[in-house]
Amino acid sequence: MFERIAVQPPAGSRTPQHGEAFRASSGRLALTSLHRLGTSLVAALALLAGSAALAPTLSAAAPPAQPSPDPAQAPYDLTKDAPVLIVLGQSNAVGSGVPIQDAADVAQCKAFGRVKGLNRTNNRVTGAESATWSPYTCAGSNLGQEYNGGRSYNVATATALRWERAVTAGAALPDLHVIHVAWGSQGIQEADGINNRWWPDRDPTDVESLFPLTVNTIANGLRALREAGKQPRVIGIHWNQWEAEVTARSTISADHMQQAFLKVLEPLRTIAGATTAPVFLYRPRSNHYNATLKAHVTDALTGLAARPAPNPYRLLDPAEAVSATGTPLYDPAIPRNLGIYNDGIHYTRAVQEWFADQQWTTVFTDKRFGAPVQATVNAALHRPATQSSTNWAGREEAGNAVDGNTSGVYWDATPSYTKYEAQPWWQVDLGVKQPVRSVELFNRTDRLFERLTDLDVIVSDTDLTGRGWADVQADPAVKKIRIRGTAPRKLTVPVGADGRYVRIQLAGTNHLTLPEVQINVPVG
């Protein structure tokens, strides 16, 4: 779907040594243990005085004492703030092999009061124009694929359970909002074949194409919160996906894989509108896969986590996971499972809850209460627009695509419409150079929707009128994003570039028909 200019790895990137990932502190572990026993928050905090904070590396010496994670001290505006947790990936992000069986957790999973989610019934829709938040349930809130009837331990469910119980115990927290999209065995490269559902260039009209679904879902979910008068705050983006890449023929080097990961992760960061929010990556430890390919993927992920500051990427290493009582779980002497897997591939419940501990500590110990998502405005509305030609002069004009009417039915809202020609284009002038977060393209729904196929979204500081296809394609100063396949009812395209002029241009020969184009820039 999306093809971008390659992102070059930064100079000076290195691979962190073992231990350069998050580890759980004794205080965090004690809190988890007490929480599972049903101890009240007040009592737990009293017992946790002098607990340790996160340490950047493993050390034989005890880390310095720090305040324990204390949700009661979070400075949230309870009427306005909306913390958002985004969990993405493949089977370990789903929670394969770890069904929720604890009776208290099973009961809680059916009725959350202070956690909201995006249910499959209302939100697992290609090209959806809006999102519907509803009470979170462990079953039915993953927009990808669910195991165990959806009731599995993973970062999303474990954090939701902990958040709900903290509020019940007396912590003054606003509702947590969870966006969860995960599907087992799915990769980010075309060569992953039938298991390439995370590949960004996969058919955007297929609801199983997880990248366009996730991009549109995040955009719609955050907009719905803002329209409800809330301030979204992204507390973390979890990317628990790598296994498919250690079986892909195209995994040829660490640099190649780093580019493949960035092609997915950077647009997701852009659409979330919270560039300082932590992005949690997961270090490969399973011995089930090809050692050479695993090394490439490991080097790619550790390299991202080692980028110079400010760096949103953080590495979670399951080899540093500990139990609720503080016992290390990882043991390389244990064949196949290493003490952290159920089947050599899928993490145990204890490891999944340790991952959730890292998110919890980031918020309540590190006091990173969520990167605020700045509101956006449609900068294209009623702005001057032009196109390469007009099919029906006086009716199918370029300005129709910025009149505010998003209907996909021709006679309800006449679209802009070019003649049948090679590389037809449409362009809008925003008036001044602006930071474009995303472009939303609305397609026809009555007929001829296939005309909006294989196109470029182009952002430029200068007017592109009079410049041909080859000239624009060769210009490195122009941001170009290729959309492969046919656009669904609404296609959300992360941009993350500054410009005054935005052009939509077909790569082939056809009519270019656009019911509406919205260009979202941060307010102020």
Short mmCIF file of C-alpha atoms in Angstrom, two decimals, residues 36-473:
data_model
loop_
_atom_site.label_atom_id
_atom_site.label_comp_id
_atom_site.label_asym_id
_atom_site.label_seq_id
_atom_site.Cartn_x
_atom_site.Cartn_y
_atom_site.Cartn_z
CA ARG A 36 -2.50 -10.38 42.37
CA LEU A 37 -3.23 -11.26 45.95
CA GLY A 38 -5.89 -8.56 46.05
CA THR A 39 -4.07 -6.34 48.55
CA SER A 40 -5.35 -2.79 48.59
CA LEU A 41 -3.36 -0.12 46.77
CA VAL A 42 -2.73 1.80 49.96
CA ALA A 43 -1.29 -1.19 51.74
CA ALA A 44 0.79 -2.12 48.72
CA LEU A 45 2.31 1.34 48.48
CA ALA A 46 3.11 1.34 52.18
CA LEU A 47 5.01 -1.92 51.79
CA LEU A 48 6.82 -0.68 48.72
CA ALA A 49 8.70 2.21 50.29
CA GLY A 50 12.21 2.39 48.92
CA SER A 51 11.66 0.21 45.86
CA ALA A 52 14.05 0.34 42.94
CA ALA A 53 13.54 2.14 39.64
CA LEU A 54 14.31 0.89 36.19
CA ALA A 55 18.00 0.36 35.50
CA PRO A 56 19.32 0.74 31.96
CA THR A 57 21.69 -2.24 32.25
CA LEU A 58 21.99 -5.38 34.29
CA SER A 59 24.36 -5.06 37.22
CA ALA A 60 25.44 -7.13 40.16
CA ALA A 61 24.96 -4.14 42.44
CA ALA A 62 21.50 -3.28 43.72
CA PRO A 63 19.98 -0.27 41.90
CA PRO A 64 19.41 2.92 43.90
CA ALA A 65 16.16 3.20 45.81
CA GLN A 66 13.41 5.15 44.05
CA PRO A 67 9.72 5.80 44.75
CA SER A 68 7.51 2.87 43.81
CA PRO A 69 4.96 3.10 40.96
CA ASP A 70 2.14 5.12 42.48
CA PRO A 71 -0.96 5.62 40.32
CA ALA A 72 -2.42 7.80 43.06
CA GLN A 73 0.19 10.47 42.31
CA ALA A 74 -0.47 10.72 38.55
CA PRO A 75 -1.33 14.34 37.67
CA TYR A 76 -4.10 13.53 35.24
CA ASP A 77 -7.07 15.78 34.60
CA LEU A 78 -9.80 13.25 35.31
CA THR A 79 -12.39 15.08 33.23
CA LYS A 80 -10.24 15.69 30.17
CA ASP A 81 -7.19 13.41 29.83
CA ALA A 82 -7.53 10.15 27.89
CA PRO A 83 -4.47 7.86 28.19
CA VAL A 84 -4.11 5.67 25.09
CA LEU A 85 -2.25 2.34 24.87
CA ILE A 86 -1.54 0.92 21.39
CA VAL A 87 -0.60 -2.78 21.13
CA LEU A 88 0.38 -4.22 17.73
CA GLY A 89 2.13 -7.29 16.37
CA GLN A 90 1.70 -10.99 15.79
CA SER A 91 0.96 -14.02 17.99
CA ASN A 92 2.79 -12.86 21.11
CA ALA A 93 0.89 -9.57 20.91
CA VAL A 94 -2.29 -11.65 20.70
CA GLY A 95 -1.31 -13.80 23.67
CA SER A 96 -1.24 -17.14 21.92
CA GLY A 97 -0.96 -20.07 24.32
CA VAL A 98 -1.80 -18.12 27.50
CA PRO A 99 -5.57 -18.19 28.02
CA ILE A 100 -7.04 -16.18 30.87
CA GLN A 101 -8.18 -18.81 33.37
CA ASP A 102 -7.88 -17.05 36.72
CA ALA A 103 -11.47 -16.72 37.96
CA ALA A 104 -11.11 -13.09 39.05
CA ASP A 105 -9.52 -12.12 35.73
CA VAL A 106 -12.17 -13.99 33.75
CA ALA A 107 -14.90 -12.10 35.60
CA GLN A 108 -13.16 -8.74 35.21
CA CYS A 109 -12.64 -9.33 31.48
CA LYS A 110 -16.39 -9.26 30.97
CA ALA A 111 -17.05 -5.91 32.60
CA PHE A 112 -14.50 -3.09 32.58
CA GLY A 113 -15.72 0.21 33.90
CA ARG A 114 -12.62 2.38 33.58
CA VAL A 115 -11.04 0.96 30.43
CA LYS A 116 -12.37 1.57 26.93
CA GLY A 117 -11.61 -0.28 23.71
CA LEU A 118 -12.52 -0.45 20.03
CA ASN A 119 -14.69 -3.52 19.54
CA ARG A 120 -14.53 -5.66 16.42
CA THR A 121 -18.21 -5.28 15.56
CA ASN A 122 -18.08 -1.52 15.10
CA ASN A 123 -14.46 -0.88 14.19
CA ARG A 124 -13.06 -3.76 12.15
CA VAL A 125 -14.15 -2.06 8.94
CA THR A 126 -12.15 -1.19 5.82
CA GLY A 127 -12.13 2.55 5.20
CA ALA A 128 -14.17 3.39 8.30
CA GLU A 129 -14.92 7.10 8.68
CA SER A 130 -15.18 7.07 12.47
CA ALA A 131 -14.39 5.00 15.57
CA THR A 132 -16.67 3.85 18.37
CA TRP A 133 -15.22 3.58 21.88
CA SER A 134 -17.04 1.23 24.25
CA PRO A 135 -16.29 -0.56 27.53
CA TYR A 136 -13.24 -2.77 27.04
CA THR A 137 -13.66 -6.52 27.00
CA CYS A 138 -10.81 -9.00 26.71
CA ALA A 139 -12.77 -10.83 24.02
CA GLY A 140 -13.68 -8.80 20.96
CA SER A 141 -11.27 -5.88 21.32
CA ASN A 142 -8.42 -7.13 19.12
CA LEU A 143 -9.12 -5.98 15.56
CA GLY A 144 -6.77 -8.61 14.16
CA GLN A 145 -7.08 -12.28 15.09
CA GLU A 146 -8.13 -13.58 18.49
CA TYR A 147 -7.17 -16.82 20.25
CA ASN A 148 -8.85 -18.45 23.23
CA GLY A 149 -12.06 -16.62 22.40
CA GLY A 150 -10.09 -13.39 22.75
CA ARG A 151 -9.37 -14.01 26.43
CA SER A 152 -5.57 -14.19 26.47
CA TYR A 153 -2.87 -12.59 28.56
CA ASN A 154 -0.99 -9.98 26.54
CA VAL A 155 0.18 -6.43 27.15
CA ALA A 156 -3.25 -5.02 26.32
CA THR A 157 -5.29 -7.24 28.63
CA ALA A 158 -2.71 -7.30 31.43
CA THR A 159 -2.46 -3.51 31.49
CA ALA A 160 -6.25 -3.14 31.30
CA LEU A 161 -6.73 -5.48 34.27
CA ARG A 162 -4.14 -3.62 36.30
CA TRP A 163 -5.57 -0.19 35.45
CA GLU A 164 -9.11 -1.23 36.37
CA ARG A 165 -8.04 -2.64 39.71
CA ALA A 166 -5.90 0.38 40.56
CA VAL A 167 -8.95 2.60 40.12
CA THR A 168 -11.06 0.19 42.16
CA ALA A 169 -8.42 0.35 44.91
CA GLY A 170 -8.67 4.14 45.04
CA ALA A 171 -6.27 5.56 42.46
CA ALA A 172 -7.60 8.70 40.79
CA LEU A 173 -7.06 7.78 37.13
CA PRO A 174 -9.00 8.67 33.99
CA ASP A 175 -10.28 5.95 31.71
CA LEU A 176 -7.59 4.04 29.81
CA HIS A 177 -8.20 3.63 26.06
CA VAL A 178 -6.76 0.56 24.31
CA ILE A 179 -6.15 0.11 20.56
CA HIS A 180 -5.21 -3.51 19.87
CA VAL A 181 -4.41 -4.98 16.44
CA ALA A 182 -2.49 -8.27 16.33
CA TRP A 183 -2.51 -11.42 14.20
CA GLY A 184 -0.40 -14.55 14.55
CA SER A 185 2.46 -15.29 12.11
CA GLN A 186 2.03 -12.07 10.13
CA GLY A 187 5.04 -10.25 8.65
CA ILE A 188 5.95 -6.83 7.30
CA GLN A 189 7.56 -7.89 4.01
CA GLU A 190 5.98 -8.89 0.73
CA ALA A 191 8.12 -12.04 0.73
CA ASP A 192 6.27 -13.24 3.83
CA GLY A 193 3.71 -14.48 1.29
CA ILE A 194 0.30 -15.45 2.63
CA ASN A 195 1.52 -14.29 6.04
CA ASN A 196 2.29 -10.72 5.01
CA ARG A 197 -0.73 -9.02 6.56
CA TRP A 198 1.50 -6.31 8.16
CA TRP A 199 3.14 -5.48 4.81
CA PRO A 200 2.40 -1.75 4.26
CA ASP A 201 1.76 -2.17 0.52
CA ARG A 202 -0.86 -4.88 0.94
CA ASP A 203 -4.32 -4.31 -0.59
CA PRO A 204 -5.92 -1.46 1.44
CA THR A 205 -9.44 -2.67 0.62
CA ASP A 206 -8.83 -5.97 2.46
CA VAL A 207 -9.81 -5.74 6.14
CA GLU A 208 -7.04 -8.25 6.86
CA SER A 209 -4.41 -5.77 5.63
CA LEU A 210 -3.38 -4.73 9.11
CA PHE A 211 -1.27 -1.67 8.33
CA PRO A 212 -3.96 0.45 6.59
CA LEU A 213 -6.55 -0.82 9.06
CA THR A 214 -4.36 0.26 11.99
CA VAL A 215 -3.47 3.64 10.51
CA ASN A 216 -7.13 4.47 9.91
CA THR A 217 -8.18 3.08 13.29
CA ILE A 218 -5.63 5.17 15.21
CA ALA A 219 -6.62 8.31 13.31
CA ASN A 220 -10.34 7.70 13.88
CA GLY A 221 -9.91 6.68 17.51
CA LEU A 222 -7.92 9.77 18.47
CA ARG A 223 -10.31 12.04 16.56
CA ALA A 224 -13.30 10.52 18.38
CA LEU A 225 -11.66 11.28 21.73
CA ARG A 226 -10.97 14.89 20.75
CA GLU A 227 -14.54 15.31 19.49
CA ALA A 228 -15.71 14.08 22.90
CA GLY A 229 -13.73 16.90 24.53
CA LYS A 230 -10.85 14.68 25.64
CA GLN A 231 -7.08 15.18 25.39
CA PRO A 232 -5.57 11.92 24.09
CA ARG A 233 -2.21 11.02 25.67
CA VAL A 234 -0.32 8.09 24.14
CA ILE A 235 1.37 6.23 26.99
CA GLY A 236 2.99 3.62 24.76
CA ILE A 237 3.08 1.91 21.38
CA HIS A 238 4.02 -1.78 21.59
CA TRP A 239 5.39 -3.50 18.49
CA ASN A 240 5.69 -7.19 19.37
CA GLN A 241 6.47 -8.61 15.93
CA TRP A 242 9.60 -10.21 14.47
CA GLU A 243 9.04 -13.96 14.19
CA ALA A 244 7.73 -13.86 10.61
CA GLU A 245 10.87 -12.02 9.50
CA VAL A 246 13.25 -14.79 10.61
CA THR A 247 11.63 -17.10 8.08
CA ALA A 248 11.45 -14.60 5.18
CA ARG A 249 13.74 -15.02 2.19
CA SER A 250 14.08 -11.25 1.90
CA THR A 251 15.64 -10.89 5.35
CA ILE A 252 19.14 -10.41 3.95
CA SER A 253 20.78 -8.04 6.44
CA ALA A 254 20.23 -6.03 9.60
CA ASP A 255 20.16 -2.78 7.60
CA HIS A 256 17.50 -4.18 5.29
CA MET A 257 15.38 -5.25 8.22
CA GLN A 258 15.78 -1.93 10.00
CA GLN A 259 14.43 -0.18 6.91
CA ALA A 260 11.51 -2.64 6.78
CA PHE A 261 10.63 -1.99 10.42
CA LEU A 262 10.90 1.79 9.97
CA LYS A 263 8.59 1.65 6.96
CA VAL A 264 5.90 0.40 9.34
CA LEU A 265 6.77 2.11 12.61
CA GLU A 266 7.47 5.67 11.49
CA PRO A 267 4.08 6.15 9.76
CA LEU A 268 2.38 4.71 12.85
CA ARG A 269 4.21 7.21 15.05
CA THR A 270 3.22 9.99 12.65
CA ILE A 271 -0.48 9.13 12.62
CA ALA A 272 -0.52 8.84 16.42
CA GLY A 273 0.60 12.48 16.57
CA ALA A 274 2.69 11.83 19.68
CA THR A 275 6.29 11.71 18.51
CA THR A 276 7.70 11.54 22.05
CA ALA A 277 5.60 8.53 23.08
CA PRO A 278 7.72 5.44 23.82
CA VAL A 279 7.72 2.68 21.21
CA PHE A 280 8.43 -0.70 22.81
CA LEU A 281 10.25 -3.25 20.67
CA TYR A 282 10.80 -6.89 21.69
CA ARG A 283 14.18 -8.62 21.49
CA PRO A 284 14.20 -12.08 19.84
CA ARG A 285 15.21 -14.89 22.19
CA SER A 286 13.56 -18.01 20.79
CA ASN A 287 15.95 -20.67 19.44
CA HIS A 288 13.21 -22.06 17.21
CA TYR A 289 14.32 -20.06 14.16
CA ASN A 290 17.21 -19.78 11.73
CA ALA A 291 20.17 -18.34 13.68
CA THR A 292 21.46 -16.12 10.87
CA LEU A 293 18.10 -14.54 10.11
CA LYS A 294 17.40 -14.14 13.82
CA ALA A 295 20.73 -12.28 14.17
CA HIS A 296 19.75 -9.89 11.37
CA VAL A 297 16.42 -9.13 13.02
CA THR A 298 17.97 -8.81 16.47
CA ASP A 299 20.61 -6.39 15.20
CA ALA A 300 17.93 -4.35 13.44
CA LEU A 301 15.79 -3.99 16.57
CA THR A 302 18.67 -3.38 18.98
CA GLY A 303 20.05 -0.83 16.54
CA LEU A 304 16.78 1.09 16.61
CA ALA A 305 16.85 1.13 20.41
CA ALA A 306 20.44 2.44 20.33
CA ARG A 307 19.76 5.47 18.15
CA PRO A 308 20.90 8.82 19.53
CA ALA A 309 18.59 10.79 21.80
CA PRO A 310 15.86 11.80 21.59
CA ASN A 311 14.94 8.26 20.69
CA PRO A 312 11.42 6.88 21.19
CA TYR A 313 12.45 3.27 20.58
CA ARG A 314 12.96 1.07 23.64
CA LEU A 315 13.90 -2.57 23.80
CA LEU A 316 12.17 -5.10 26.03
CA ASP A 317 14.30 -8.20 26.56
CA PRO A 318 12.42 -11.29 27.80
CA ALA A 319 15.75 -12.64 29.08
CA GLU A 320 15.43 -10.06 31.85
CA ALA A 321 11.89 -11.04 32.85
CA VAL A 322 11.26 -11.99 36.45
CA SER A 323 8.33 -13.55 38.24
CA ALA A 324 5.96 -11.75 40.59
CA THR A 325 8.21 -12.78 43.48
CA GLY A 326 11.39 -11.51 41.81
CA THR A 327 12.74 -14.83 40.52
CA PRO A 328 14.51 -14.62 37.15
CA LEU A 329 12.55 -16.55 34.54
CA TYR A 330 15.08 -16.88 31.74
CA ASP A 331 17.32 -19.95 31.86
CA PRO A 332 19.31 -20.79 28.71
CA ALA A 333 19.97 -24.25 30.14
CA ILE A 334 16.30 -25.21 29.75
CA PRO A 335 15.89 -26.80 26.32
CA ARG A 336 13.55 -25.05 23.86
CA ASN A 337 11.46 -23.04 26.36
CA LEU A 338 14.36 -21.23 28.12
CA GLY A 339 12.08 -20.65 31.07
CA ILE A 340 10.10 -17.95 29.23
CA TYR A 341 8.15 -19.85 26.57
CA ASN A 342 5.30 -22.37 26.64
CA ASP A 343 6.26 -23.99 23.34
CA GLY A 344 9.57 -22.47 22.33
CA ILE A 345 7.81 -19.55 20.62
CA HIS A 346 5.01 -18.11 22.75
CA TYR A 347 5.66 -16.39 26.08
CA THR A 348 4.25 -17.57 29.40
CA ARG A 349 1.74 -15.56 31.38
CA ALA A 350 4.50 -14.41 33.75
CA VAL A 351 6.50 -12.95 30.87
CA GLN A 352 3.46 -11.24 29.37
CA GLU A 353 2.74 -9.65 32.75
CA TRP A 354 6.38 -8.59 33.04
CA PHE A 355 6.03 -6.78 29.71
CA ALA A 356 2.97 -5.01 31.11
CA ASP A 357 5.05 -4.12 34.20
CA GLN A 358 7.44 -2.18 31.95
CA GLN A 359 4.56 -0.12 30.57
CA TRP A 360 3.20 0.48 34.06
CA THR A 361 6.57 1.62 35.39
CA THR A 362 7.13 3.92 32.41
CA VAL A 363 3.96 5.78 33.39
CA PHE A 364 4.02 5.73 37.16
CA THR A 365 7.74 5.52 38.05
CA ASP A 366 9.30 7.35 35.11
CA LYS A 367 6.33 9.73 35.26
CA ARG A 368 5.78 9.66 31.52
CA PHE A 369 2.04 10.12 31.75
CA GLY A 370 1.44 10.12 28.01
CA ALA A 371 2.55 12.26 25.10
CA PRO A 372 -0.31 14.67 24.37
CA VAL A 373 -1.76 14.32 20.87
CA GLN A 374 -2.16 17.75 19.32
CA ALA A 375 -5.52 18.35 17.65
CA THR A 376 -5.58 18.76 13.87
CA VAL A 377 -7.57 20.84 11.44
CA ASN A 378 -8.37 20.24 7.77
CA ALA A 379 -6.12 22.81 6.11
CA ALA A 380 -7.45 22.02 2.63
CA LEU A 381 -11.06 23.04 3.28
CA HIS A 382 -12.16 25.65 0.71
CA ARG A 383 -8.55 26.28 -0.36
CA PRO A 384 -7.71 26.96 -4.06
CA ALA A 385 -7.44 23.69 -5.98
CA THR A 386 -6.42 22.85 -9.53
CA GLN A 387 -6.24 19.73 -11.67
CA SER A 388 -4.55 18.58 -14.85
CA SER A 389 -7.86 18.74 -16.77
CA THR A 390 -11.60 18.89 -16.11
CA ASN A 391 -13.87 16.23 -17.53
CA TRP A 392 -17.08 18.30 -17.27
CA ALA A 393 -16.33 21.99 -17.07
CA GLY A 394 -18.54 23.87 -14.64
CA ARG A 395 -19.48 20.72 -12.73
CA GLU A 396 -16.55 18.39 -12.05
CA GLU A 397 -14.14 21.10 -10.93
CA ALA A 398 -11.08 20.67 -8.71
CA GLY A 399 -12.68 22.68 -5.90
CA ASN A 400 -15.31 19.96 -5.40
CA ALA A 401 -12.69 17.91 -3.54
CA VAL A 402 -12.29 20.56 -0.82
CA ASP A 403 -15.92 21.63 -0.34
CA GLY A 404 -16.42 19.65 2.87
CA ASN A 405 -18.81 17.07 1.38
CA THR A 406 -17.34 13.57 1.78
CA SER A 407 -20.21 11.62 0.20
CA GLY A 408 -19.04 8.91 -2.18
CA VAL A 409 -22.24 9.09 -4.26
CA TYR A 410 -21.76 11.17 -7.40
CA TRP A 411 -25.13 12.93 -7.39
CA ASP A 412 -24.92 13.71 -3.66
CA ALA A 413 -21.55 15.42 -3.93
CA THR A 414 -20.02 15.84 -7.36
CA PRO A 415 -16.34 14.92 -7.13
CA SER A 416 -13.41 16.54 -8.85
CA TYR A 417 -12.97 14.71 -12.12
CA THR A 418 -10.19 14.84 -14.72
CA LYS A 419 -10.29 13.64 -18.28
CA TYR A 420 -8.98 10.20 -19.16
CA GLU A 421 -5.24 10.78 -19.45
CA ALA A 422 -1.80 9.62 -18.36
CA GLN A 423 -0.79 10.51 -14.80
CA PRO A 424 -3.70 12.91 -14.14
CA TRP A 425 -3.23 15.06 -11.05
CA TRP A 426 -5.12 17.21 -8.56
CA GLN A 427 -3.47 19.82 -6.35
CA VAL A 428 -4.38 22.15 -3.48
CA ASP A 429 -2.57 25.25 -2.23
CA LEU A 430 -2.61 25.46 1.59
CA GLY A 431 -1.57 29.11 1.44
CA VAL A 432 1.52 28.74 3.61
CA LYS A 433 3.97 25.97 4.41
CA GLN A 434 2.43 23.72 7.06
CA PRO A 435 3.34 20.48 8.86
CA VAL A 436 1.14 17.86 7.21
CA ARG A 437 0.42 14.98 9.58
CA SER A 438 -1.86 13.04 7.27
CA VAL A 439 -3.94 13.12 4.11
CA GLU A 440 -7.37 11.48 4.01
CA LEU A 441 -8.71 10.51 0.59
CA PHE A 442 -12.41 9.76 0.14
CA ASN A 443 -13.31 7.47 -2.73
CA ARG A 444 -16.55 6.91 -4.59
CA THR A 445 -18.93 4.30 -3.21
CA ASP A 446 -21.59 4.14 -5.94
CA ARG A 447 -19.43 2.98 -8.86
CA LEU A 448 -16.07 3.40 -10.58
CA PHE A 449 -14.19 3.36 -7.27
CA GLU A 450 -11.44 1.32 -8.97
CA ARG A 451 -10.28 4.47 -10.75
CA LEU A 452 -8.56 5.62 -7.54
CA THR A 453 -5.82 3.01 -7.85
CA ASP A 454 -2.00 3.19 -7.68
CA LEU A 455 -1.38 6.82 -6.89
CA ASP A 456 1.09 9.18 -5.23
CA VAL A 457 0.47 11.61 -2.40
CA ILE A 458 3.00 14.40 -2.99
CA VAL A 459 3.90 17.26 -0.64
CA SER A 460 6.02 20.18 -1.83
CA ASP A 461 7.15 23.62 -0.71
CA THR A 462 6.73 24.94 -4.25
CA ASP A 463 3.93 24.89 -6.81
CA LEU A 464 4.13 21.73 -8.93
CA THR A 465 1.95 23.08 -11.75
CA GLY A 466 3.62 22.52 -15.08
CA ARG A 467 5.95 19.84 -13.81
CA GLY A 468 5.63 16.41 -15.36
CA TRP A 469 5.54 13.02 -13.67
CA ALA A 470 9.20 12.13 -14.26
CA ASP A 471 10.40 15.53 -13.08
CA VAL A 472 8.48 15.33 -9.80
CA GLN A 473 9.52 11.73 -9.20
#
